[in-house]
Amino acid sequence: MTRQKVMISLNVSTMKKSAEILKEFLIKEGFDVWTCMDIAGGEEYRDEIVTGIKSSYFFIPLMNEEWGLSGECKDEYLLARRLNLTSHESGKSKRGEAREPIFVPIAFSGLNWKAHSHIELLAASTNFIVHDDQNLECGNTDRTLNLVLRALKKVSSPSSLNDNNNSKHEQQQQQ
Protein backbone atom coordinates (compact mmCIF):
# COMPACT_ATOMS: atom_id res chain seq x y z
CA MET A 1 0.00 0.00 0.00
CA THR A 2 1.33 3.44 -0.84
CA ARG A 3 1.76 5.93 1.96
CA GLN A 4 -1.07 8.44 2.02
CA LYS A 5 0.05 12.06 1.87
CA VAL A 6 -1.17 14.39 4.61
CA MET A 7 -0.96 18.17 4.55
CA ILE A 8 -1.13 20.00 7.87
CA SER A 9 -2.37 23.58 7.54
CA LEU A 10 -1.30 25.85 10.39
CA ASN A 11 -0.62 29.35 11.57
CA VAL A 12 3.14 29.03 12.06
CA SER A 13 3.41 31.71 14.73
CA THR A 14 1.04 29.86 17.09
CA MET A 15 0.91 26.19 16.05
CA LYS A 16 4.44 25.29 14.94
CA LYS A 17 5.11 22.95 17.88
CA SER A 18 1.65 21.35 17.57
CA ALA A 19 2.27 20.69 13.88
CA GLU A 20 5.64 19.12 14.70
CA ILE A 21 4.02 16.85 17.32
CA LEU A 22 1.29 15.76 14.89
CA LYS A 23 3.70 15.32 11.99
CA GLU A 24 6.09 13.16 14.01
CA PHE A 25 3.20 11.02 15.26
CA LEU A 26 1.76 10.48 11.77
CA ILE A 27 5.14 9.68 10.21
CA LYS A 28 5.65 6.98 12.86
CA GLU A 29 2.23 5.62 11.84
CA GLY A 30 3.33 5.37 8.20
CA PHE A 31 1.92 8.55 6.64
CA ASP A 32 3.77 10.95 4.35
CA VAL A 33 3.28 14.34 6.04
CA TRP A 34 3.91 17.82 4.66
CA THR A 35 3.60 21.32 6.15
CA CYS A 36 4.53 24.78 4.92
CA MET A 37 7.50 24.57 7.32
CA ASP A 38 9.03 22.06 4.89
CA ILE A 39 9.52 24.74 2.24
CA ALA A 40 13.19 25.52 1.71
CA GLY A 41 14.37 29.11 1.63
CA GLY A 42 14.27 30.66 -1.82
CA GLU A 43 11.43 28.47 -3.08
CA GLU A 44 8.20 30.04 -4.27
CA TYR A 45 6.26 29.26 -1.14
CA ARG A 46 2.78 29.80 -2.59
CA ASP A 47 3.56 27.46 -5.48
CA GLU A 48 4.83 24.87 -3.00
CA ILE A 49 1.67 25.20 -0.89
CA VAL A 50 -0.54 24.74 -3.97
CA THR A 51 1.47 21.65 -4.94
CA GLY A 52 1.24 20.33 -1.38
CA ILE A 53 -2.53 20.70 -1.29
CA LYS A 54 -3.04 19.23 -4.76
CA SER A 55 -0.97 16.14 -3.95
CA SER A 56 -2.53 15.46 -0.54
CA TYR A 57 -5.04 12.75 0.26
CA PHE A 58 -5.78 14.31 3.67
CA PHE A 59 -5.94 17.98 4.69
CA ILE A 60 -5.62 18.62 8.43
CA PRO A 61 -6.14 22.25 9.43
CA LEU A 62 -5.01 23.10 12.97
CA MET A 63 -7.77 25.59 13.66
CA ASN A 64 -7.22 28.19 16.33
CA GLU A 65 -8.26 31.83 16.31
CA GLU A 66 -5.07 32.90 14.50
CA TRP A 67 -5.67 30.26 11.79
CA GLY A 68 -9.18 31.63 11.33
CA LEU A 69 -7.88 35.18 10.96
CA SER A 70 -5.01 34.32 8.60
CA GLY A 71 -5.55 35.13 4.93
CA GLU A 72 -2.92 32.55 3.94
CA CYS A 73 -4.63 29.80 5.95
CA LYS A 74 -8.01 30.74 4.49
CA ASP A 75 -6.52 30.55 0.97
CA GLU A 76 -5.19 27.05 1.75
CA TYR A 77 -8.60 26.00 3.01
CA LEU A 78 -10.43 27.47 -0.01
CA LEU A 79 -8.14 25.70 -2.49
CA ALA A 80 -8.45 22.38 -0.63
CA ARG A 81 -12.23 22.79 -0.49
CA ARG A 82 -12.48 23.57 -4.21
CA LEU A 83 -10.34 20.54 -5.04
CA ASN A 84 -12.48 18.40 -2.74
CA LEU A 85 -15.73 19.54 -4.33
CA THR A 86 -14.47 18.89 -7.87
CA SER A 87 -12.36 15.77 -7.25
CA HIS A 88 -14.77 13.37 -8.97
CA GLU A 89 -15.11 15.58 -12.01
CA SER A 90 -11.34 16.18 -12.25
CA GLY A 91 -10.56 12.47 -11.93
CA LYS A 92 -8.60 12.85 -8.68
CA SER A 93 -11.06 10.50 -7.01
CA LYS A 94 -13.66 8.11 -8.38
CA ARG A 95 -17.39 8.20 -7.77
CA GLY A 96 -18.23 5.95 -4.86
CA GLU A 97 -14.98 6.91 -3.13
CA ALA A 98 -14.28 9.80 -0.78
CA ARG A 99 -13.63 13.16 -2.39
CA GLU A 100 -10.03 14.33 -2.02
CA PRO A 101 -8.45 15.85 -0.13
CA ILE A 102 -10.33 14.47 2.83
CA PHE A 103 -10.69 17.04 5.62
CA VAL A 104 -9.76 16.08 9.19
CA PRO A 105 -9.93 19.41 11.04
CA ILE A 106 -8.73 19.88 14.60
CA ALA A 107 -10.32 22.77 16.50
CA PHE A 108 -8.47 24.14 19.52
CA SER A 109 -9.94 25.90 22.55
CA GLY A 110 -10.42 29.62 22.10
CA LEU A 111 -11.56 29.30 18.48
CA ASN A 112 -14.56 31.55 17.80
CA TRP A 113 -16.33 29.27 15.32
CA LYS A 114 -18.95 31.79 14.25
CA ALA A 115 -16.49 34.63 13.62
CA HIS A 116 -15.07 32.94 10.51
CA SER A 117 -17.37 32.02 7.62
CA HIS A 118 -14.94 29.47 6.18
CA ILE A 119 -14.85 27.62 9.50
CA GLU A 120 -18.65 27.73 9.77
CA LEU A 121 -18.95 26.30 6.24
CA LEU A 122 -16.54 23.48 7.03
CA ALA A 123 -18.35 22.76 10.31
CA ALA A 124 -21.61 22.42 8.40
CA SER A 125 -20.27 19.48 6.39
CA THR A 126 -17.43 17.94 8.39
CA ASN A 127 -16.93 16.48 11.84
CA PHE A 128 -14.22 18.23 13.82
CA ILE A 129 -11.82 16.79 16.35
CA VAL A 130 -11.96 19.22 19.26
CA HIS A 131 -8.80 19.45 21.36
CA ASP A 132 -9.32 20.48 24.96
CA ASP A 133 -6.55 23.08 25.07
CA GLN A 134 -4.88 25.78 22.96
CA ASN A 135 -2.22 23.50 21.41
CA LEU A 136 -0.98 19.91 21.35
CA GLU A 137 1.66 20.67 23.99
CA CYS A 138 -1.15 20.80 26.58
CA GLY A 139 -4.38 18.97 27.27
CA ASN A 140 -5.29 15.43 26.31
CA THR A 141 -2.88 15.18 23.37
CA ASP A 142 -2.89 11.36 23.20
CA ARG A 143 -6.67 11.35 22.80
CA THR A 144 -6.51 13.93 20.00
CA LEU A 145 -3.69 12.15 18.16
CA ASN A 146 -5.51 8.83 18.38
CA LEU A 147 -8.73 10.38 17.05
CA VAL A 148 -6.80 11.80 14.09
CA LEU A 149 -5.19 8.43 13.43
CA ARG A 150 -8.56 6.67 13.63
CA ALA A 151 -10.06 9.16 11.16
CA LEU A 152 -7.17 8.73 8.71
CA LYS A 153 -7.16 4.95 8.92
CA LYS A 154 -10.92 4.78 8.50
CA VAL A 155 -10.65 6.15 4.97
CA SER A 156 -6.97 5.66 4.09
CA SER A 157 -7.89 2.88 1.72
CA PRO A 158 -10.50 3.61 -0.96
CA SER A 159 -11.64 0.00 -0.67
CA SER A 160 -12.64 0.61 2.95
CA LEU A 161 -15.42 2.90 1.76
CA ASN A 162 -16.63 0.29 -0.70
CA ASP A 163 -16.42 -2.40 1.99
CA ASN A 164 -18.56 -0.23 4.30
CA ASN A 165 -21.10 0.39 1.53
CA ASN A 166 -21.19 -3.31 0.63
CA SER A 167 -21.71 -4.42 4.23
CA LYS A 168 -24.54 -1.88 4.69
CA HIS A 169 -26.14 -3.15 1.48
CA GLU A 170 -25.75 -6.76 2.64
CA GLN A 171 -27.34 -5.90 6.02
CA GLN A 172 -30.31 -4.29 4.28
CA GLN A 173 -30.78 -7.34 2.05
CA GLN A 174 -30.76 -9.67 5.06
CA GLN A 175 -33.60 -7.76 6.74
Coordinates of C-alpha atoms in Angstrom, one line a residue:
M1 CA 0.0 0.0 0.0
T2 CA 1.3 3.4 -0.8
R3 CA 1.8 5.9 2.0
Q4 CA -1.1 8.4 2.0
K5 CA 0.0 12.1 1.9
V6 CA -1.2 14.4 4.6
M7 CA -1.0 18.2 4.6
I8 CA -1.1 20.0 7.9
S9 CA -2.4 23.6 7.5
L10 CA -1.3 25.9 10.4
N11 CA -0.6 29.4 11.6
V12 CA 3.1 29.0 12.1
S13 CA 3.4 31.7 14.7
T14 CA 1.0 29.9 17.1
M15 CA 0.9 26.2 16.1
K16 CA 4.4 25.3 14.9
K17 CA 5.1 22.9 17.9
S18 CA 1.7 21.3 17.6
A19 CA 2.3 20.7 13.9
E20 CA 5.6 19.1 14.7
I21 CA 4.0 16.9 17.3
L22 CA 1.3 15.8 14.9
K23 CA 3.7 15.3 12.0
E24 CA 6.1 13.2 14.0
F25 CA 3.2 11.0 15.3
L26 CA 1.8 10.5 11.8
I27 CA 5.1 9.7 10.2
K28 CA 5.7 7.0 12.9
E29 CA 2.2 5.6 11.8
G30 CA 3.3 5.4 8.2
F31 CA 1.9 8.5 6.6
D32 CA 3.8 10.9 4.4
V33 CA 3.3 14.3 6.0
W34 CA 3.9 17.8 4.7
T35 CA 3.6 21.3 6.2
C36 CA 4.5 24.8 4.9
M37 CA 7.5 24.6 7.3
D38 CA 9.0 22.1 4.9
I39 CA 9.5 24.7 2.2
A40 CA 13.2 25.5 1.7
G41 CA 14.4 29.1 1.6
G42 CA 14.3 30.7 -1.8
E43 CA 11.4 28.5 -3.1
E44 CA 8.2 30.0 -4.3
Y45 CA 6.3 29.3 -1.1
R46 CA 2.8 29.8 -2.6
D47 CA 3.6 27.5 -5.5
E48 CA 4.8 24.9 -3.0
I49 CA 1.7 25.2 -0.9
V50 CA -0.5 24.7 -4.0
T51 CA 1.5 21.6 -4.9
G52 CA 1.2 20.3 -1.4
I53 CA -2.5 20.7 -1.3
K54 CA -3.0 19.2 -4.8
S55 CA -1.0 16.1 -3.9
S56 CA -2.5 15.5 -0.5
Y57 CA -5.0 12.8 0.3
F58 CA -5.8 14.3 3.7
F59 CA -5.9 18.0 4.7
I60 CA -5.6 18.6 8.4
P61 CA -6.1 22.3 9.4
L62 CA -5.0 23.1 13.0
M63 CA -7.8 25.6 13.7
N64 CA -7.2 28.2 16.3
E65 CA -8.3 31.8 16.3
E66 CA -5.1 32.9 14.5
W67 CA -5.7 30.3 11.8
G68 CA -9.2 31.6 11.3
L69 CA -7.9 35.2 11.0
S70 CA -5.0 34.3 8.6
G71 CA -5.6 35.1 4.9
E72 CA -2.9 32.5 3.9
C73 CA -4.6 29.8 5.9
K74 CA -8.0 30.7 4.5
D75 CA -6.5 30.5 1.0
E76 CA -5.2 27.1 1.7
Y77 CA -8.6 26.0 3.0
L78 CA -10.4 27.5 0.0
L79 CA -8.1 25.7 -2.5
A80 CA -8.4 22.4 -0.6
R81 CA -12.2 22.8 -0.5
R82 CA -12.5 23.6 -4.2
L83 CA -10.3 20.5 -5.0
N84 CA -12.5 18.4 -2.7
L85 CA -15.7 19.5 -4.3
T86 CA -14.5 18.9 -7.9
S87 CA -12.4 15.8 -7.3
H88 CA -14.8 13.4 -9.0
E89 CA -15.1 15.6 -12.0
S90 CA -11.3 16.2 -12.3
G91 CA -10.6 12.5 -11.9
K92 CA -8.6 12.8 -8.7
S93 CA -11.1 10.5 -7.0
K94 CA -13.7 8.1 -8.4
R95 CA -17.4 8.2 -7.8
G96 CA -18.2 5.9 -4.9
E97 CA -15.0 6.9 -3.1
A98 CA -14.3 9.8 -0.8
R99 CA -13.6 13.2 -2.4
E100 CA -10.0 14.3 -2.0
P101 CA -8.5 15.8 -0.1
I102 CA -10.3 14.5 2.8
F103 CA -10.7 17.0 5.6
V104 CA -9.8 16.1 9.2
P105 CA -9.9 19.4 11.0
I106 CA -8.7 19.9 14.6
A107 CA -10.3 22.8 16.5
F108 CA -8.5 24.1 19.5
S109 CA -9.9 25.9 22.5
G110 CA -10.4 29.6 22.1
L111 CA -11.6 29.3 18.5
N112 CA -14.6 31.5 17.8
W113 CA -16.3 29.3 15.3
K114 CA -19.0 31.8 14.2
A115 CA -16.5 34.6 13.6
H116 CA -15.1 32.9 10.5
S117 CA -17.4 32.0 7.6
H118 CA -14.9 29.5 6.2
I119 CA -14.8 27.6 9.5
E120 CA -18.6 27.7 9.8
L121 CA -18.9 26.3 6.2
L122 CA -16.5 23.5 7.0
A123 CA -18.3 22.8 10.3
A124 CA -21.6 22.4 8.4
S125 CA -20.3 19.5 6.4
T126 CA -17.4 17.9 8.4
N127 CA -16.9 16.5 11.8
F128 CA -14.2 18.2 13.8
I129 CA -11.8 16.8 16.4
V130 CA -12.0 19.2 19.3
H131 CA -8.8 19.4 21.4
D132 CA -9.3 20.5 25.0
D133 CA -6.6 23.1 25.1
Q134 CA -4.9 25.8 23.0
N135 CA -2.2 23.5 21.4
L136 CA -1.0 19.9 21.4
E137 CA 1.7 20.7 24.0
C138 CA -1.1 20.8 26.6
G139 CA -4.4 19.0 27.3
N140 CA -5.3 15.4 26.3
T141 CA -2.9 15.2 23.4
D142 CA -2.9 11.4 23.2
R143 CA -6.7 11.4 22.8
T144 CA -6.5 13.9 20.0
L145 CA -3.7 12.1 18.2
N146 CA -5.5 8.8 18.4
L147 CA -8.7 10.4 17.1
V148 CA -6.8 11.8 14.1
L149 CA -5.2 8.4 13.4
R150 CA -8.6 6.7 13.6
A151 CA -10.1 9.2 11.2
L152 CA -7.2 8.7 8.7
K153 CA -7.2 4.9 8.9
K154 CA -10.9 4.8 8.5
V155 CA -10.6 6.2 5.0
S156 CA -7.0 5.7 4.1
S157 CA -7.9 2.9 1.7
P158 CA -10.5 3.6 -1.0
S159 CA -11.6 0.0 -0.7
S160 CA -12.6 0.6 3.0
L161 CA -15.4 2.9 1.8
N162 CA -16.6 0.3 -0.7
D163 CA -16.4 -2.4 2.0
N164 CA -18.6 -0.2 4.3
N165 CA -21.1 0.4 1.5
N166 CA -21.2 -3.3 0.6
S167 CA -21.7 -4.4 4.2
K168 CA -24.5 -1.9 4.7
H169 CA -26.1 -3.1 1.5
E170 CA -25.8 -6.8 2.6
Q171 CA -27.3 -5.9 6.0
Q172 CA -30.3 -4.3 4.3
Q173 CA -30.8 -7.3 2.0
Q174 CA -30.8 -9.7 5.1
Q175 CA -33.6 -7.8 6.7

